[in-house]
Coordinates of C-alpha atoms and ligand atoms in Angstrom, one line a residue:
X15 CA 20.7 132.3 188.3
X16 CA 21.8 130.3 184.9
X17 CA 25.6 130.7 186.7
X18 CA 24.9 129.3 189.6
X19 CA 23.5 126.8 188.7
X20 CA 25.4 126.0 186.3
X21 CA 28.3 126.3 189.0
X22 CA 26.3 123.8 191.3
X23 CA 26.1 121.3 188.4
X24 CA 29.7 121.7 188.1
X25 CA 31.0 121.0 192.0
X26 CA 28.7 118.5 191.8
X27 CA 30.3 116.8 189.1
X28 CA 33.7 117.6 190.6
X29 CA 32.6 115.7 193.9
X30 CA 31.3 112.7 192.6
X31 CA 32.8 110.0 195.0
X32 CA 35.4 108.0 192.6
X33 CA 36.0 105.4 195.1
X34 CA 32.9 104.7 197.0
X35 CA 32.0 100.9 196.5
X36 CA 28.7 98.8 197.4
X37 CA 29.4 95.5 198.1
X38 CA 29.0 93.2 195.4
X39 CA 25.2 91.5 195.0
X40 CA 25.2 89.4 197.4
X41 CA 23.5 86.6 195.3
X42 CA 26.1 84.3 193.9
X43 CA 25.2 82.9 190.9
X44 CA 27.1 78.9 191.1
X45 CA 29.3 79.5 188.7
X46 CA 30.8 82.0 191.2
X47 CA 31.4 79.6 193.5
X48 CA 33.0 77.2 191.2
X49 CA 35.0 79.6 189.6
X50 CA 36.8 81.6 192.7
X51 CA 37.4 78.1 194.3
X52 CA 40.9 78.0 195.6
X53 CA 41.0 77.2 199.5
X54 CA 42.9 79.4 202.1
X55 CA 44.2 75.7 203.1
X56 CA 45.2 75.0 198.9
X57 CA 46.9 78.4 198.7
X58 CA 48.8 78.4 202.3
X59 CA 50.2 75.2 201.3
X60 CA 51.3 76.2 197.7
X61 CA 53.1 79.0 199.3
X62 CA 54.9 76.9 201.6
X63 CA 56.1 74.9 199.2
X64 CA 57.1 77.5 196.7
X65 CA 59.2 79.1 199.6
X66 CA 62.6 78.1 199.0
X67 CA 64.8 78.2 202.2
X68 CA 68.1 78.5 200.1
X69 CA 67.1 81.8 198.5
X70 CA 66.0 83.2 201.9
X71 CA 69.6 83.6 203.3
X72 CA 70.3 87.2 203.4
X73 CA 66.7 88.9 203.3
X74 CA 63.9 86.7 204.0
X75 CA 65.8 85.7 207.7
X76 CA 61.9 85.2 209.1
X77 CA 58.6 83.5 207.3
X78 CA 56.2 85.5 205.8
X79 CA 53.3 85.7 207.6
X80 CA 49.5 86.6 206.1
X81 CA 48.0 89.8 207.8
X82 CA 44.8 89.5 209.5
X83 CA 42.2 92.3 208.5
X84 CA 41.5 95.1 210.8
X85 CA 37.0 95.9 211.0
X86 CA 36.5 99.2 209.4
X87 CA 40.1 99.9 207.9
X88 CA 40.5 98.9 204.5
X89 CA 37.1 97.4 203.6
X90 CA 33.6 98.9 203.9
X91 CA 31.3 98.8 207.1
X92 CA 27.9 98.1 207.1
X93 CA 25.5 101.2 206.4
X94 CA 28.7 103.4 205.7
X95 CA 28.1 106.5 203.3
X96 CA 31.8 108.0 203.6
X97 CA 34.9 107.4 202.0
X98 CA 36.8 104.7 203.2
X99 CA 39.5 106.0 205.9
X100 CA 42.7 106.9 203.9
X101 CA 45.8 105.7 204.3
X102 CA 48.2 107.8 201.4
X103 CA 48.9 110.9 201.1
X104 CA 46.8 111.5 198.3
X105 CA 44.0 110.1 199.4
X106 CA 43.9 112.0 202.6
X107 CA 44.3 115.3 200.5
X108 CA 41.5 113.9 198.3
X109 CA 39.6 113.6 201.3
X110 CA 40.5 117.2 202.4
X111 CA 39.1 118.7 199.5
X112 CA 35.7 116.8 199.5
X113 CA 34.7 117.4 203.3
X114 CA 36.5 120.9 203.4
X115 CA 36.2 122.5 200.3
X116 CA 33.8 121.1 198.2
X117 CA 31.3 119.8 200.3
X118 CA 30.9 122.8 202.2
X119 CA 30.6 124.9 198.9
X120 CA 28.0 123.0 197.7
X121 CA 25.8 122.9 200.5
X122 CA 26.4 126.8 200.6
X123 CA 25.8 127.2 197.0
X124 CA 22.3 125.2 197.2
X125 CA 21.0 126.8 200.3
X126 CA 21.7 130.5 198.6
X127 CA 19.7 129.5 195.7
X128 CA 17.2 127.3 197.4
X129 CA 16.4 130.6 199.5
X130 CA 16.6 132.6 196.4
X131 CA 14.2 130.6 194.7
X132 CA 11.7 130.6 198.1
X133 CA 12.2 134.2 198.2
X134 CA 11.4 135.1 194.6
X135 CA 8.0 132.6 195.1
X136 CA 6.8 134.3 198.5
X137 CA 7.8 138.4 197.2
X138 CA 6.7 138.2 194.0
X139 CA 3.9 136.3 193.3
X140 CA 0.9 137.9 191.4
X141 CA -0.8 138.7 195.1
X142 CA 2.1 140.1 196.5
X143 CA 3.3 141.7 193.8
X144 CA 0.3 143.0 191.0
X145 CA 2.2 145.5 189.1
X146 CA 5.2 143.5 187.9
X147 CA 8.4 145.4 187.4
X148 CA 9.7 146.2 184.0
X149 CA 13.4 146.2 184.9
X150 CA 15.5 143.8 181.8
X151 CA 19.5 144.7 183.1
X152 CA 21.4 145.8 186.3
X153 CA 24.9 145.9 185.0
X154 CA 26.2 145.8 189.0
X155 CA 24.0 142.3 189.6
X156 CA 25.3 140.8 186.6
X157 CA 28.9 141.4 186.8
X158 CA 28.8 140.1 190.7
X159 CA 26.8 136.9 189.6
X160 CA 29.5 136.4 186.6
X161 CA 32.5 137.1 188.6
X162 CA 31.5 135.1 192.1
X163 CA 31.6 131.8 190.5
X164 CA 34.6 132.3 188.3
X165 CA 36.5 133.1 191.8
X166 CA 34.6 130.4 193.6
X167 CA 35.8 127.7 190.2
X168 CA 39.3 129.0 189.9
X169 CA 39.8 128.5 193.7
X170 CA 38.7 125.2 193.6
X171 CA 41.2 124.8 190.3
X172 CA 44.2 125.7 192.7
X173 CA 43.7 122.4 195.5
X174 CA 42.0 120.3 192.3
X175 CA 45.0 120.6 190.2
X176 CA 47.5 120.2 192.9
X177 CA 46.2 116.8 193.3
X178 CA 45.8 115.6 189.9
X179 CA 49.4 116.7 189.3
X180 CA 50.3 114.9 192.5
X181 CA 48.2 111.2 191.5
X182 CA 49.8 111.5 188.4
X183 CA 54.1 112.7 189.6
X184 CA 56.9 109.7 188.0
X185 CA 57.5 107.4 190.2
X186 CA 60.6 107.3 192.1
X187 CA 63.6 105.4 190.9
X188 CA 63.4 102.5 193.7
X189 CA 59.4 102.2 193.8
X190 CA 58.4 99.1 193.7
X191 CA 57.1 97.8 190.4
X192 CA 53.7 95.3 190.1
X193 CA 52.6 94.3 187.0
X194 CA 48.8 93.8 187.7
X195 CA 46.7 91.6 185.1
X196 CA 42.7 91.7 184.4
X197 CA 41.3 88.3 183.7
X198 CA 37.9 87.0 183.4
X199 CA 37.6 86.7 186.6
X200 CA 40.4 87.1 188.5
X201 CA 44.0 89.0 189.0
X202 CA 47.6 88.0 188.1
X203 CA 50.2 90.2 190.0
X204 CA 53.5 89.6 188.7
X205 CA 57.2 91.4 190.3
X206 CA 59.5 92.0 187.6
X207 CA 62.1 93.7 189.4
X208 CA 61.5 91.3 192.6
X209 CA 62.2 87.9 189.9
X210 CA 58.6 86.7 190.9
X211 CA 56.9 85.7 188.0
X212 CA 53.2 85.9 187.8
X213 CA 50.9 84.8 190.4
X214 CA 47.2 84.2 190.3
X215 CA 44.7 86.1 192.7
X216 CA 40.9 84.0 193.4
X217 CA 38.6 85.3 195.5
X218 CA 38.1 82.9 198.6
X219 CA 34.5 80.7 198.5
X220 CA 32.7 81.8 201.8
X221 CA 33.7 78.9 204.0
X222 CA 37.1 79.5 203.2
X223 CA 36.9 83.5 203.6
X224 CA 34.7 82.7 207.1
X225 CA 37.7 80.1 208.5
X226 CA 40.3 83.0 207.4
X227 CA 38.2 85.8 209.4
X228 CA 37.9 87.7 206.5
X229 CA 34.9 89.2 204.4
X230 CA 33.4 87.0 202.0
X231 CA 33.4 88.7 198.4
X232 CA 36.5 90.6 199.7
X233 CA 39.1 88.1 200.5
X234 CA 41.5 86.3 198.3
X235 CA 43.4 83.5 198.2
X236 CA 47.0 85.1 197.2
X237 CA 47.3 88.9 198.2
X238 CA 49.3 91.5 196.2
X239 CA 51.7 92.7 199.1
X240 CA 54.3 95.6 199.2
X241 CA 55.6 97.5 201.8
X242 CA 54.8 100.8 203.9
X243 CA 56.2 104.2 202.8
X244 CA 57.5 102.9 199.5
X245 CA 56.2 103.8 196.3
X246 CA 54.5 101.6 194.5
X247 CA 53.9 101.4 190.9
X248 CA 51.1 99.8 189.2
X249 CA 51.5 98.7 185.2
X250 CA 47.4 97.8 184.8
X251 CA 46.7 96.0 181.4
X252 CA 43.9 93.9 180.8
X253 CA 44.2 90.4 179.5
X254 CA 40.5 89.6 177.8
X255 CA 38.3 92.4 178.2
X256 CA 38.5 95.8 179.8
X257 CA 38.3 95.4 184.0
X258 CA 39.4 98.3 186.4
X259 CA 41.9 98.0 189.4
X260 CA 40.1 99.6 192.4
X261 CA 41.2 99.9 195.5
X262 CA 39.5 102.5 197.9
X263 CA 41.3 102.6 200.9
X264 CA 44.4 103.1 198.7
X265 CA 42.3 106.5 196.8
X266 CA 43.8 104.1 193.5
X267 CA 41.6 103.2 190.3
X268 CA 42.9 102.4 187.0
X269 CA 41.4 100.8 184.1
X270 CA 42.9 97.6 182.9
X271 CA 42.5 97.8 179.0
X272 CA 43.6 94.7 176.7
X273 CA 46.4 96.1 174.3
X274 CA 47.7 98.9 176.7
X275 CA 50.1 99.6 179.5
X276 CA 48.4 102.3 182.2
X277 CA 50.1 103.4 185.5
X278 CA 49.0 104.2 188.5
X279 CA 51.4 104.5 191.6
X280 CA 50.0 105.0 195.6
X281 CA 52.7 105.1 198.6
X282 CA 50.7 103.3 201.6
X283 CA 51.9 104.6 205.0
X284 CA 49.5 102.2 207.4
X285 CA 50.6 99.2 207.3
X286 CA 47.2 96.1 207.0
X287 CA 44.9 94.7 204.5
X288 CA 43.2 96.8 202.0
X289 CA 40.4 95.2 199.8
X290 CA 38.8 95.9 196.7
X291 CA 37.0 95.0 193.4
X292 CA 36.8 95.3 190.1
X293 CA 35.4 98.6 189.0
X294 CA 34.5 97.8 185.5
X295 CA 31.7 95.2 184.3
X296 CA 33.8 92.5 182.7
X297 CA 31.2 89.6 182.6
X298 CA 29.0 87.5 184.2
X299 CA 31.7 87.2 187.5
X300 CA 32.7 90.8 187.5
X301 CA 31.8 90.8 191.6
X302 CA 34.0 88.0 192.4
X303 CA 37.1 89.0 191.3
X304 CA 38.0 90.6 194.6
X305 CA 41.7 92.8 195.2
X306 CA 43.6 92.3 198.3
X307 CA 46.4 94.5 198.5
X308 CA 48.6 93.5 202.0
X309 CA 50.6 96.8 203.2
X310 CA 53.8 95.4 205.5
X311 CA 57.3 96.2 206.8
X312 CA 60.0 96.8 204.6
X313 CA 61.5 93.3 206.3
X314 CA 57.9 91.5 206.1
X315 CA 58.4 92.5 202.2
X316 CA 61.7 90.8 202.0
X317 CA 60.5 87.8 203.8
X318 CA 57.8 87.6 201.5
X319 CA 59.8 88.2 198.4
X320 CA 62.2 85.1 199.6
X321 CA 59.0 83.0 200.3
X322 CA 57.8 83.5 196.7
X323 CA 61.1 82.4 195.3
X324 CA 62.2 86.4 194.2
X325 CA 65.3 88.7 195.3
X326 CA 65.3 92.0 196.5
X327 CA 66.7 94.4 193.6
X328 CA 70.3 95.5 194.8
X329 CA 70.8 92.8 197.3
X330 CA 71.7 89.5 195.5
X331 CA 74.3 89.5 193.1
X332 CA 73.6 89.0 189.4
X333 CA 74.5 85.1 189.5
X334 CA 72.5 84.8 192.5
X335 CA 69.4 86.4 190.6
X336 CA 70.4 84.7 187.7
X337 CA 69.3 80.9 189.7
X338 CA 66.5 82.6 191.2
X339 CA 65.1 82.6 188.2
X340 CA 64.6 79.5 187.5
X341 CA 62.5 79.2 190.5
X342 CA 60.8 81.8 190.3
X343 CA 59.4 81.2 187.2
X344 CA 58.5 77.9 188.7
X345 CA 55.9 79.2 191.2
X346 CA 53.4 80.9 189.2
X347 CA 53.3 77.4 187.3
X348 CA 53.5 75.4 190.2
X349 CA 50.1 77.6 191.3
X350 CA 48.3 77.9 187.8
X351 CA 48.2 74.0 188.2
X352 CA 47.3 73.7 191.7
X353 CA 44.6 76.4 190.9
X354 CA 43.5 74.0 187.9
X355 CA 41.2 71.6 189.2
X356 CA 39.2 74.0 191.8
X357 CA 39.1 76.8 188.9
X358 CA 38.8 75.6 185.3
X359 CA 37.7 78.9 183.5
X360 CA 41.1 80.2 185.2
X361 CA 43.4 77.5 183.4
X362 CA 42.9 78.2 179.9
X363 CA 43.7 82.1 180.1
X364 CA 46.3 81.6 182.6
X365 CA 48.3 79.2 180.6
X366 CA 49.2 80.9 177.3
X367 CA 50.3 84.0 179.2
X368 CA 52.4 81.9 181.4
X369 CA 53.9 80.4 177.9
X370 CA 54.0 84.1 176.4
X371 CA 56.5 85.1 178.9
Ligands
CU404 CU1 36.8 92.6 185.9

């Protein structure tokens, strides 16, 4: 009895949803609204103007186009109690193990000793059963109730450890690299390899988020984007306090801790919007620092790359990357300061870690 219970305590610890995510409270405190202020109309206009058409020559031949969401993929639906639907590898083995494995264990598991228990209530209580028995051991009884949930445990091991060895496998050598930044309140995605220098990420007001067709508390002004069937690798760090990169859709959380480099890597292979939030409580605004992560082609990547003033690794040569540079380091400025009069707790944070690099 002690085993098996124990055992049920421990599946359900093991099946704890990790990605599952309310949507933030819906009462915005004003601040909120001043703070994740950038319009979709301020934003698409800064990235017009940061595109360069010189460095677009080779790879970005068309414009970069901003996805629209698709209902129910990629962002929660009203009344929903799964998982989001998956779209990597991991996360639909995750998946796998919850609704096939573990799910159905547990609901085993509790009905055997729910019926146990109702058994042992109606047999013997003191009318049915006057003369208790006396009987302290049964060797046979004890070793099956020992060695059932060791079996039942080190099966689970097998799928459980597969995956964690999986979330956790290098990166491959051409994975695409985002540096992602915490701030109070708000995310700085940055693309060393790609020579884009840190951009800022604010979550759209709700007119602008309703004029965009997308969900208010979700949507941002500047997406992180990277392509389909590519590896992506995430360097998470925190910049004031500790916040957590949380994607659902993506089966991707990391914790973004000041002084410290984690990394976290997912390979998308659906190509749309994915949103999500902040998983750990930074501060007053920690529900309106929102994540969109935008899943394209591996040409849609390159067009967006040109548009943001970067180079695709390998396909410029080094005095071409060289006077991207310049650029490039250009834009994040060129939106910090466009970003500065709609958002001034932004300004303050952003600008000393655009002067660090
Ligand atoms: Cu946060």
């Amino acid at each position: 009895m002690q085993m098996l219970k124990r055992l049920f305590l421990a599946t359900m610890i093991a099946a704890t949803p990790v990605a599952i995510h309310a949507a933030a409270p819906a009462a915005a405190p004003a601040a909120a609204a001043a703070t994740a202020a950038v319009t979709a109309e301020a934003s698409s206009t800064a990235a017009t103007e940061s595109a360069a058409p010189g460095v677009a020559t080779e790879v970005g031949s068309g414009a970069y186009a901003r996805a629209q969401p698709v209902e129910g993929q990629g962002q929660p639906i009203p009344g929903g109690l799964d998982f989001q639907p998956q779209v990597t590898e991991n996360g639909q083995y995750a998946l796998w193990l919850n609704n096939v494995i573990l799910l159905p264990l547990i609901t085993i598991i509790s009905l055997f000793v729910l019926g146990l228990m109702l058994w042992i209530v109606a047999r013997y209580r003191a009318a049915a059963n006057p003369v208790p028995s006396k009987t302290s051991h049964n060797t046979l009884i004890e070793v099956i109730w020992t060695l059932v949930p060791v079996f039942i445990l080190v099966g689970i091991s097998v799928p459980s450890i597969d995956l964690l060895a999986k979330q956790y496998a290098p990166p491959p050598a051409d994975a695409v690299t985002v540096k992602v930044n915490g701030y109070q309140w708000y995310w700085g995605y940055e693309y060393p390899d790609h020579g884009i220098g840190e951009y800022v990420s604010n979550m759209l007001d709700e007119k602008a988020a309703e004029a965009s067709g997308e969900p208010y508390l979700l949507a941002v002004d500047n997406r992180m984007v990277v392509p389909v069937n590519k590896t992506v690798k995430l360097i998470v760090r925190g910049a004031d306090v500790i916040h957590s990169f949380a994607v659902p859709a993506l089966w991707t959380k990391m914790d973004a801790v000041p002084g410290r480099l984690n990394e976290v890597t997912f390979r998308a292979t659906r190509e749309g919007v994915y949103y999500g939030q902040c998983s750990e409580l930074c501060g007053v605004n920690h529900g309106y620092m929102p994540i969109a992560v935008e899943v394209v082609s591996e040409q849609a990547f390159a067009d967006w790359v040109a548009s943001k003033g970067g180079a695709m690794p390998g396909t410029a040569d080094p005095g071409a990357a060289e006077a991207t540079a310049v650029p490039a380091a250009a834009t994040p400025d060129a939106a910090s300061a466009a970003a500065a009069p709609a958002a001034p707790t932004a300004t303050p944070a952003a600008a000393p870690a655009a002067a660090a690099r």
